[in-house]
Every structure is written in structure tokens, then in C-alpha cells.
Tab-separated table of N, CA and C in Angstrom:
chain	number	residue	atom	x	y	z
B	8	MET	N	128.548	87.423	122.559
B	8	MET	CA	127.025	87.202	122.395
B	8	MET	C	126.633	87.417	120.874
B	9	PHE	N	125.866	86.832	120.339
B	9	PHE	CA	125.434	87.068	118.929
B	9	PHE	C	123.942	86.842	118.789
B	10	ASN	N	123.483	87.699	118.116
B	10	ASN	CA	121.860	87.809	117.932
B	10	ASN	C	121.657	88.173	116.437
B	11	LEU	N	121.585	87.197	115.640
B	11	LEU	CA	121.393	87.476	114.158
B	11	LEU	C	120.292	86.459	113.583
B	12	VAL	N	119.347	87.058	112.834
B	12	VAL	CA	118.227	86.330	112.307
B	12	VAL	C	118.283	86.653	110.816
B	13	VAL	N	118.167	85.589	110.002
B	13	VAL	CA	118.078	85.893	108.430
B	13	VAL	C	116.869	84.903	108.073
B	14	LEU	N	115.751	85.464	107.509
B	14	LEU	CA	114.613	85.041	107.071
B	14	LEU	C	114.277	85.266	105.724
B	15	THR	N	113.575	84.507	105.177
B	15	THR	CA	112.837	84.740	103.772
B	15	THR	C	111.515	84.255	103.894
B	16	GLY	N	110.627	84.939	103.746
B	16	GLY	CA	109.054	84.661	103.931
B	16	GLY	C	108.226	85.628	102.916
B	17	ARG	N	106.871	85.261	103.022
B	17	ARG	CA	105.973	86.099	102.302
B	17	ARG	C	105.098	86.919	103.417
B	18	LEU	N	104.858	88.270	103.052
B	18	LEU	CA	104.093	89.235	103.984
B	18	LEU	C	102.777	88.565	103.996
B	19	THR	N	102.127	88.530	105.306
B	19	THR	CA	100.699	87.981	105.449
B	19	THR	C	99.592	89.178	105.216
B	20	ALA	N	100.129	90.328	105.046
B	20	ALA	CA	99.205	91.630	104.885
B	20	ALA	C	99.977	92.774	104.374
B	21	ASP	N	99.244	93.658	103.732
B	21	ASP	CA	99.965	94.834	103.364
B	21	ASP	C	100.653	95.571	104.477
B	22	PRO	N	101.898	95.992	104.465
B	22	PRO	CA	102.470	96.772	105.515
B	22	PRO	C	102.046	98.327	105.684
B	23	GLU	N	101.778	98.665	106.800
B	23	GLU	CA	101.321	100.022	106.914
B	23	GLU	C	102.292	100.806	107.706
B	24	LEU	N	102.541	102.126	107.050
B	24	LEU	CA	103.432	103.004	107.811
B	24	LEU	C	102.794	103.784	108.786
B	25	LYS	N	103.376	103.820	109.892
B	25	LYS	CA	102.948	104.583	111.192
B	25	LYS	C	104.245	105.420	111.646
B	26	THR	N	103.754	106.476	112.329
B	26	THR	CA	104.646	107.362	112.926
B	26	THR	C	104.508	107.723	114.352
B	27	THR	N	105.736	107.522	114.998
B	27	THR	CA	105.650	107.647	116.572
B	27	THR	C	105.260	109.181	116.887
B	28	ALA	N	105.039	109.365	118.246
B	28	ALA	CA	104.817	110.796	118.576
B	28	ALA	C	106.184	111.559	118.459
B	29	ASN	N	107.436	110.946	118.450
B	29	ASN	CA	108.618	111.593	118.169
B	29	ASN	C	108.887	111.822	116.648
B	30	GLY	N	108.039	111.345	115.786
B	30	GLY	CA	108.223	111.534	114.295
B	30	GLY	C	109.033	110.406	113.647
B	31	LEU	N	109.286	109.290	114.331
B	31	LEU	CA	110.057	108.143	113.778
B	31	LEU	C	108.920	107.293	112.954
B	32	SER	N	109.468	106.835	111.777
B	32	SER	CA	108.462	106.018	110.920
B	32	SER	C	108.799	104.539	111.555
B	33	VAL	N	107.645	103.780	111.613
B	33	VAL	CA	107.705	102.377	111.932
B	33	VAL	C	106.657	101.585	111.177
B	34	THR	N	106.941	100.388	110.962
B	34	THR	CA	105.882	99.339	110.473
B	34	THR	C	106.038	98.074	111.175
B	35	THR	N	104.989	97.439	111.419
B	35	THR	CA	105.065	96.066	112.144
B	35	THR	C	104.220	95.128	111.085
B	36	PHE	N	104.705	94.027	110.881
B	36	PHE	CA	104.090	93.010	110.040
B	36	PHE	C	104.427	91.798	110.290
B	37	SER	N	103.838	90.663	109.656
B	37	SER	CA	104.297	89.409	109.818
B	37	SER	C	104.678	88.775	108.537
B	38	ILE	N	105.471	87.658	108.561
B	38	ILE	CA	105.740	86.940	107.348
B	38	ILE	C	105.456	85.509	107.628
B	39	ALA	N	105.114	84.818	106.548
B	39	ALA	CA	104.893	83.345	106.679
B	39	ALA	C	106.057	82.676	106.180
B	40	VAL	N	106.818	81.849	107.011
B	40	VAL	CA	108.034	81.143	106.686
B	40	VAL	C	107.847	79.655	106.846
B	41	ASP	N	107.998	78.882	105.767
B	41	ASP	CA	107.873	77.498	105.902
B	41	ASP	C	109.153	76.976	106.626
B	42	ARG	N	108.732	75.836	107.374
B	42	ARG	CA	109.814	75.070	108.051
B	42	ARG	C	110.297	73.936	107.082
B	43	ARG	N	111.403	73.498	107.398
B	43	ARG	CA	111.901	72.377	106.566
B	43	ARG	C	111.007	71.131	107.005
B	44	TYR	N	110.874	70.313	106.121
B	44	TYR	CA	110.103	69.130	106.269
B	44	TYR	C	110.603	67.926	105.697
B	45	ARG	N	110.283	66.836	106.218
B	45	ARG	CA	110.706	65.463	105.471
B	45	ARG	C	109.655	64.892	104.433
B	46	SER	N	109.955	64.138	103.641
B	46	SER	CA	109.221	63.636	102.711
B	46	SER	C	108.083	62.963	103.131
B	47	GLY	N	106.786	63.175	103.002
B	47	GLY	CA	105.740	62.394	103.653
B	47	GLY	C	105.161	63.286	104.865
B	48	GLU	N	105.730	64.335	105.391
B	48	GLU	CA	105.333	64.983	106.499
B	48	GLU	C	104.536	66.200	105.926
B	49	GLU	N	103.660	66.590	106.715
B	49	GLU	CA	102.925	67.709	106.280
B	49	GLU	C	103.734	69.102	106.470
B	50	ARG	N	103.637	69.870	105.558
B	50	ARG	CA	104.397	71.282	105.635
B	50	ARG	C	103.919	72.079	106.801
B	51	GLN	N	104.819	72.751	107.332
B	51	GLN	CA	104.376	73.539	108.498
B	51	GLN	C	104.920	74.930	108.232
B	52	THR	N	104.202	75.978	108.770
B	52	THR	CA	104.536	77.393	108.499
B	52	THR	C	104.557	78.169	109.743
B	53	ASP	N	105.526	78.889	109.985
B	53	ASP	CA	105.625	79.730	111.039
B	53	ASP	C	105.212	81.110	110.761
B	54	PHE	N	104.599	81.934	111.532
B	54	PHE	CA	104.224	83.316	111.168
B	54	PHE	C	105.047	84.126	112.317
B	55	ILE	N	105.879	84.919	111.672
B	55	ILE	CA	106.977	85.610	112.472
B	55	ILE	C	106.687	87.104	112.515
B	56	ASN	N	106.574	87.768	113.561
B	56	ASN	CA	106.332	89.195	113.700
B	56	ASN	C	107.702	90.100	113.529
B	57	ILE	N	107.607	91.085	112.550
B	57	ILE	CA	108.721	91.874	112.296
B	57	ILE	C	108.408	93.327	112.530
B	58	VAL	N	109.492	93.941	113.079
B	58	VAL	CA	109.376	95.513	113.163
B	58	VAL	C	110.448	96.155	112.410
B	59	ALA	N	110.234	97.199	111.698
B	59	ALA	CA	111.191	98.008	110.924
B	59	ALA	C	110.950	99.463	111.290
B	60	TRP	N	112.083	100.178	111.331
B	60	TRP	CA	111.957	101.573	111.693
B	60	TRP	C	112.758	102.430	110.537
B	61	ARG	N	112.376	103.690	110.707
B	61	ARG	CA	112.891	104.683	109.997
B	61	ARG	C	112.841	104.376	108.322
B	62	GLN	N	114.018	104.505	107.624
B	62	GLN	CA	114.009	104.379	106.340
B	62	GLN	C	113.618	102.949	105.764
B	63	THR	N	114.045	102.062	106.670
B	63	THR	CA	113.748	100.559	106.408
B	63	THR	C	112.281	100.323	106.335
B	64	ALA	N	111.479	101.100	107.300
B	64	ALA	CA	110.016	101.015	107.320
B	64	ALA	C	109.383	101.683	106.069
B	65	GLU	N	109.952	102.845	105.725
B	65	GLU	CA	109.478	103.460	104.547
B	65	GLU	C	109.809	102.689	103.160
B	66	PHE	N	110.895	102.015	103.059
B	66	PHE	CA	111.074	101.310	102.001
B	66	PHE	C	110.249	100.065	101.847
B	67	ILE	N	110.027	99.352	102.950
B	67	ILE	CA	109.096	98.202	103.014
B	67	ILE	C	107.569	98.675	102.641
B	68	THR	N	107.035	99.580	103.156
B	68	THR	CA	105.751	100.067	102.861
B	68	THR	C	105.605	100.717	101.508
B	69	LYS	N	106.613	101.041	100.845
B	69	LYS	CA	106.555	101.514	99.456
B	69	LYS	C	106.680	100.503	98.455
B	70	TYR	N	107.535	99.341	98.809
B	70	TYR	CA	107.668	98.544	97.735
B	70	TYR	C	107.229	97.021	97.827
B	71	PHE	N	106.721	96.816	99.082
B	71	PHE	CA	106.129	95.399	99.319
B	71	PHE	C	104.771	95.431	99.755
B	72	LYS	N	104.053	94.331	99.269
B	72	LYS	CA	102.643	94.219	99.742
B	72	LYS	C	102.228	92.786	100.131
B	73	LYS	N	101.082	92.471	100.398
B	73	LYS	CA	100.654	91.147	100.941
B	73	LYS	C	101.174	90.219	99.817
B	74	GLY	N	101.703	89.063	100.253
B	74	GLY	CA	102.155	87.994	99.394
B	74	GLY	C	103.647	88.188	98.758
B	75	SER	N	104.170	89.474	98.962
B	75	SER	CA	105.578	89.614	98.499
B	75	SER	C	106.527	88.831	99.156
B	76	LEU	N	107.570	88.083	98.387
B	76	LEU	CA	108.618	87.430	99.148
B	76	LEU	C	109.644	88.499	99.453
B	77	ILE	N	110.143	88.376	100.658
B	77	ILE	CA	110.906	89.392	101.374
B	77	ILE	C	112.137	88.607	102.116
B	78	GLY	N	113.328	89.233	101.998
B	78	GLY	CA	114.581	88.740	102.684
B	78	GLY	C	114.749	89.830	103.885
B	79	ILE	N	114.934	89.230	105.044
B	79	ILE	CA	115.090	90.059	106.105
B	79	ILE	C	116.201	89.565	106.958
B	80	GLU	N	117.151	90.622	107.438
B	80	GLU	CA	118.312	90.295	108.334
B	80	GLU	C	118.016	91.247	109.462
B	81	GLY	N	117.983	90.705	110.771
B	81	GLY	CA	117.894	91.560	111.787
B	81	GLY	C	118.113	90.748	113.146
B	82	ALA	N	117.583	90.974	114.169
B	82	ALA	CA	117.839	90.482	115.538
B	82	ALA	C	116.475	90.319	116.295
B	83	ILE	N	116.516	89.214	117.018
B	83	ILE	CA	115.384	88.964	117.847
B	83	ILE	C	115.200	89.901	119.198
B	84	GLN	N	114.125	90.447	119.441
B	84	GLN	CA	114.061	91.398	120.480
B	84	GLN	C	112.809	90.775	121.346
B	85	THR	N	112.898	90.655	122.585
B	85	THR	CA	111.723	90.411	123.418
B	85	THR	C	111.033	91.687	124.235
B	86	ARG	N	109.881	91.692	124.329
B	86	ARG	CA	109.272	92.838	125.023
B	86	ARG	C	108.303	92.246	126.124
B	87	ARG	N	108.220	92.607	127.339
B	87	ARG	CA	107.304	92.197	128.316
B	87	ARG	C	106.239	93.265	128.517
B	88	TYR	N	104.943	92.781	128.610
B	88	TYR	CA	103.737	93.635	128.710
B	88	TYR	C	102.713	92.960	129.509
B	89	GLN	N	101.749	93.813	130.001
B	89	GLN	CA	100.688	93.221	130.563
B	89	GLN	C	99.496	93.332	129.622
B	90	ASP	N	98.728	92.147	129.372
B	90	ASP	CA	97.433	92.258	128.438
B	90	ASP	C	96.316	92.871	129.245
B	91	LYS	N	95.232	93.111	128.638
B	91	LYS	CA	94.062	93.824	129.122
B	91	LYS	C	93.433	93.191	130.613
B	92	ASN	N	93.778	91.911	130.618
B	92	ASN	CA	93.356	91.118	131.879
B	92	ASN	C	94.462	91.209	133.094
B	93	GLY	N	95.464	91.999	132.724
B	93	GLY	CA	96.590	92.084	133.853
B	93	GLY	C	97.599	90.888	133.827
B	94	ASN	N	97.515	89.986	132.849
B	94	ASN	CA	98.362	88.942	132.822
B	94	ASN	C	99.675	89.306	132.276
B	95	ASN	N	100.815	88.884	132.696
B	95	ASN	CA	102.211	89.240	132.144
B	95	ASN	C	102.481	88.235	130.812
B	96	ARG	N	102.870	89.044	129.823
B	96	ARG	CA	103.171	88.436	128.529
B	96	ARG	C	104.453	88.869	128.111
B	97	THR	N	104.985	87.918	127.168
B	97	THR	CA	106.295	88.376	126.464
B	97	THR	C	105.920	88.270	124.912
B	98	ALA	N	106.447	89.211	124.414
B	98	ALA	CA	106.356	89.111	122.800
B	98	ALA	C	107.704	88.935	122.230
B	99	PHE	N	107.787	88.134	121.246
B	99	PHE	CA	108.936	87.906	120.487
B	99	PHE	C	108.794	88.446	119.079
B	100	GLU	N	109.841	89.278	118.660
B	100	GLU	CA	109.774	89.934	117.280
B	100	GLU	C	111.008	90.127	116.773
B	101	VAL	N	111.261	90.236	115.527
B	101	VAL	CA	112.533	90.426	114.706
B	101	VAL	C	112.681	91.984	114.279
B	102	ILE	N	113.685	92.626	114.847
B	102	ILE	CA	113.837	94.004	114.407
B	102	ILE	C	114.651	93.896	113.054
B	103	ALA	N	114.014	94.430	111.986
B	103	ALA	CA	114.701	94.298	110.724
B	103	ALA	C	115.777	95.384	110.583
B	104	ASN	N	117.065	94.881	110.381
B	104	ASN	CA	118.054	95.872	109.950
B	104	ASN	C	118.298	96.086	108.520
B	105	ASN	N	118.084	95.126	107.786
B	105	ASN	CA	118.252	95.164	106.322
B	105	ASN	C	117.280	94.334	105.779
B	106	VAL	N	116.568	94.720	104.673
B	106	VAL	CA	115.656	93.824	103.882
B	106	VAL	C	116.049	94.015	102.366
B	107	GLN	N	115.528	92.951	101.620
B	107	GLN	CA	115.951	92.930	100.236
B	107	GLN	C	114.864	92.214	99.580
B	108	PHE	N	114.677	92.484	98.305
B	108	PHE	CA	113.900	91.753	97.367
B	108	PHE	C	114.306	90.370	97.137
B	109	VAL	N	113.551	89.309	96.967
B	109	VAL	CA	113.862	87.972	96.708
B	109	VAL	C	113.337	87.664	95.401
B	110	GLU	N	112.351	88.179	95.007
B	110	GLU	CA	111.762	87.941	93.751
B	110	GLU	C	111.824	89.104	92.761
B	111	SER	N	111.853	88.905	91.441
B	111	SER	CA	111.740	90.026	90.798
B	111	SER	C	110.235	90.599	90.517
B	112	LYS	N	110.243	91.840	90.112
B	112	LYS	CA	108.921	92.486	90.127
B	112	LYS	C	107.980	91.765	89.129
B	113	ARG	N	108.525	91.118	88.052
B	113	ARG	CA	107.762	90.591	87.114
B	113	ARG	C	107.233	89.268	87.696
B	114	ASP	N	108.096	88.511	88.439
B	114	ASP	CA	107.655	87.104	89.099
B	114	ASP	C	106.451	87.501	90.044
B	115	ASN	N	106.556	88.671	90.876
B	115	ASN	CA	105.544	89.043	91.803
B	115	ASN	C	104.202	89.338	91.090
B	116	THR	N	104.248	90.261	90.039
B	116	THR	CA	102.990	90.582	89.510
B	116	THR	C	102.290	89.584	88.584
B	117	MET	N	103.159	88.353	88.199
B	117	MET	CA	102.499	87.364	87.483
B	117	MET	C	102.189	86.193	88.345
B	118	GLY	N	102.263	86.345	89.723
B	118	GLY	CA	101.705	85.315	90.505
B	118	GLY	C	102.919	84.186	90.663
B	119	GLY	N	104.119	84.624	90.405
B	119	GLY	CA	105.109	83.475	90.520
B	119	GLY	C	105.315	82.521	89.444
B	120	ASP	N	104.500	82.423	88.301
B	120	ASP	CA	104.340	81.675	87.297
B	120	ASP	C	105.233	81.956	86.214
B	121	ALA	N	105.979	83.183	86.289
B	121	ALA	CA	106.522	83.661	85.147
B	121	ALA	C	107.833	83.064	85.072
B	122	ALA	N	108.385	82.948	83.751
B	122	ALA	CA	109.761	82.478	83.626
B	122	ALA	C	110.696	83.202	84.332
B	123	PRO	N	111.938	82.578	84.925
B	123	PRO	CA	112.888	83.289	85.663
B	123	PRO	C	113.476	84.291	84.973
B	124	ALA	N	113.938	85.309	85.691
B	124	ALA	CA	114.655	86.418	85.089
B	124	ALA	C	115.874	86.088	84.450
B	125	THR	N	116.106	86.401	83.118
B	125	THR	CA	117.313	86.121	82.354
B	125	THR	C	118.235	87.211	82.143
B	126	PHE	N	119.274	86.950	81.705
B	126	PHE	CA	120.258	88.087	81.273
B	126	PHE	C	121.108	87.530	80.182
B	127	SER	N	121.657	88.470	79.389
B	127	SER	CA	122.510	88.096	78.176
B	127	SER	C	123.941	88.565	78.498
B	128	ASN	N	124.922	87.762	78.103
B	128	ASN	CA	126.248	88.072	78.142
B	128	ASN	C	126.599	89.359	77.269
B	129	ALA	N	127.571	90.168	77.690
B	129	ALA	CA	127.891	91.394	76.885
B	129	ALA	C	128.729	90.987	75.904
B	130	ASP	N	128.795	91.517	74.877
B	130	ASP	CA	129.657	91.453	73.717
B	130	ASP	C	131.118	91.970	74.103
B	131	VAL	N	132.162	91.144	73.509
B	131	VAL	CA	133.436	91.536	73.867
B	131	VAL	C	133.735	93.044	73.552
B	132	ASN	N	133.190	93.502	72.585
B	132	ASN	CA	133.398	94.977	72.165
B	132	ASN	C	132.772	96.009	73.040
B	133	ASP	N	131.955	95.477	74.038
B	133	ASP	CA	131.404	96.514	74.885
B	133	ASP	C	132.311	96.865	76.148
B	134	PHE	N	133.616	96.208	76.124
B	134	PHE	CA	134.385	96.576	77.349
B	134	PHE	C	135.527	97.520	76.740
B	135	ALA	N	136.143	98.407	77.609
B	135	ALA	CA	137.110	99.309	77.105
B	135	ALA	C	138.513	98.624	77.721
B	136	ASP	N	139.341	98.841	76.954
B	136	ASP	CA	140.738	98.340	77.469
B	136	ASP	C	141.269	99.250	78.600
B	137	LEU	N	141.815	98.681	79.633
B	137	LEU	CA	142.229	99.412	80.807
B	137	LEU	C	143.812	99.696	80.656
B	138	GLY	N	144.372	99.222	79.563
B	138	GLY	CA	145.840	99.575	79.365
B	138	GLY	C	146.685	98.685	80.406
B	139	ASP	N	147.733	99.360	80.941
B	139	ASP	CA	148.693	98.741	81.671
B	139	ASP	C	148.354	98.863	83.266
B	140	VAL	N	147.134	98.219	83.773
B	140	VAL	CA	146.903	98.238	84.949
B	140	VAL	C	147.429	97.121	85.770
B	141	THR	N	148.093	97.358	86.832
B	141	THR	CA	148.793	96.375	87.788
B	141	THR	C	147.846	96.095	88.874
B	142	ASP	N	148.254	95.028	89.692
B	142	ASP	CA	147.459	94.788	90.918
B	142	ASP	C	147.472	95.775	91.821
B	143	ASP	N	148.472	96.618	91.953
B	143	ASP	CA	148.644	97.633	92.871
B	143	ASP	C	147.750	98.993	92.572
B	144	ASP	N	147.101	98.891	91.258
B	144	ASP	CA	146.140	99.986	90.905
B	144	ASP	C	144.673	99.648	91.268
B	145	LEU	N	144.343	98.368	91.597
B	145	LEU	CA	143.070	97.962	91.840
B	145	LEU	C	142.749	98.164	93.357
B	146	PRO	N	141.288	98.668	93.373
B	146	PRO	CA	141.057	99.184	94.734
B	146	PRO	C	140.745	97.876	95.752
B	147	PHE	N	140.973	96.632	95.308
B	147	PHE	CA	140.648	95.557	96.325
B	147	PHE	C	141.806	94.744	96.332
């Protein structure tokens, strides 16, 4: 059996850190994820509920806000409950195991219109000579 979800989307609201009665940190939020579409078709967006626990929840609430582009790796989980009218319902959500930044801070603060992040190659003099290193000395 395999249950793996990988998503990239934008937060629809600022995530809020909560604490359970047992002292566990948790945050729930949703992300907007565009579906693939063909030329001439209207773009469609799915809003996917995400739950993060412990350090992952603390990380998200500290570094992400509404509109931030986020990468999430996790698993789909279902929950059954009764609504206030006594109807049986099923909730589908993604439990986030790993999250990552998908855009640079500069891109996010400038509304995404900023030039892409760049880097420069190091000068050849920036490297130290390793001497007589053989493949057996390498850690990989």
C-alpha cells in the first residue's frame, strides 16, 4: 500500500498555531492548487485542507502567510464525523510530513514580479586542494 501526496500551492489564509490539550502544536489551513488545463479551457483551482503537527506546524506558522507558495509532502487521511444536524460526513485532508519553501523571500515580498534569484560561480581560487584523495576516501 502506498499513500503519498506531493503538492505545491498558495496558502488561502494566514496559518494559526494551536495547541491540543496534550500540549501538541497543530495548524490546519488550506492551499489553492491549480489543475492542469488545456489551451482554451478555463483554469480550475482545488482548495485542499492540510494539517501539520509539532515542529512542522510551528515552522509553517512562523515562516508562511496568506499567499505564500508552499511545497508539501504528506499523506491523505480521512475522518468520519457527524455534523450539527446529525448527518454522517467524511473529511479528506493531507497530513503534512515535510514542507518547503518554493519561492524566495524576495519573490514573495515583491508580489512575485521580482527577477528570479541568481547566483554567481565561485572563482577557481576559492577551492582548496584535497591532495591525493581516492574514491575510497569519499563518503558516498
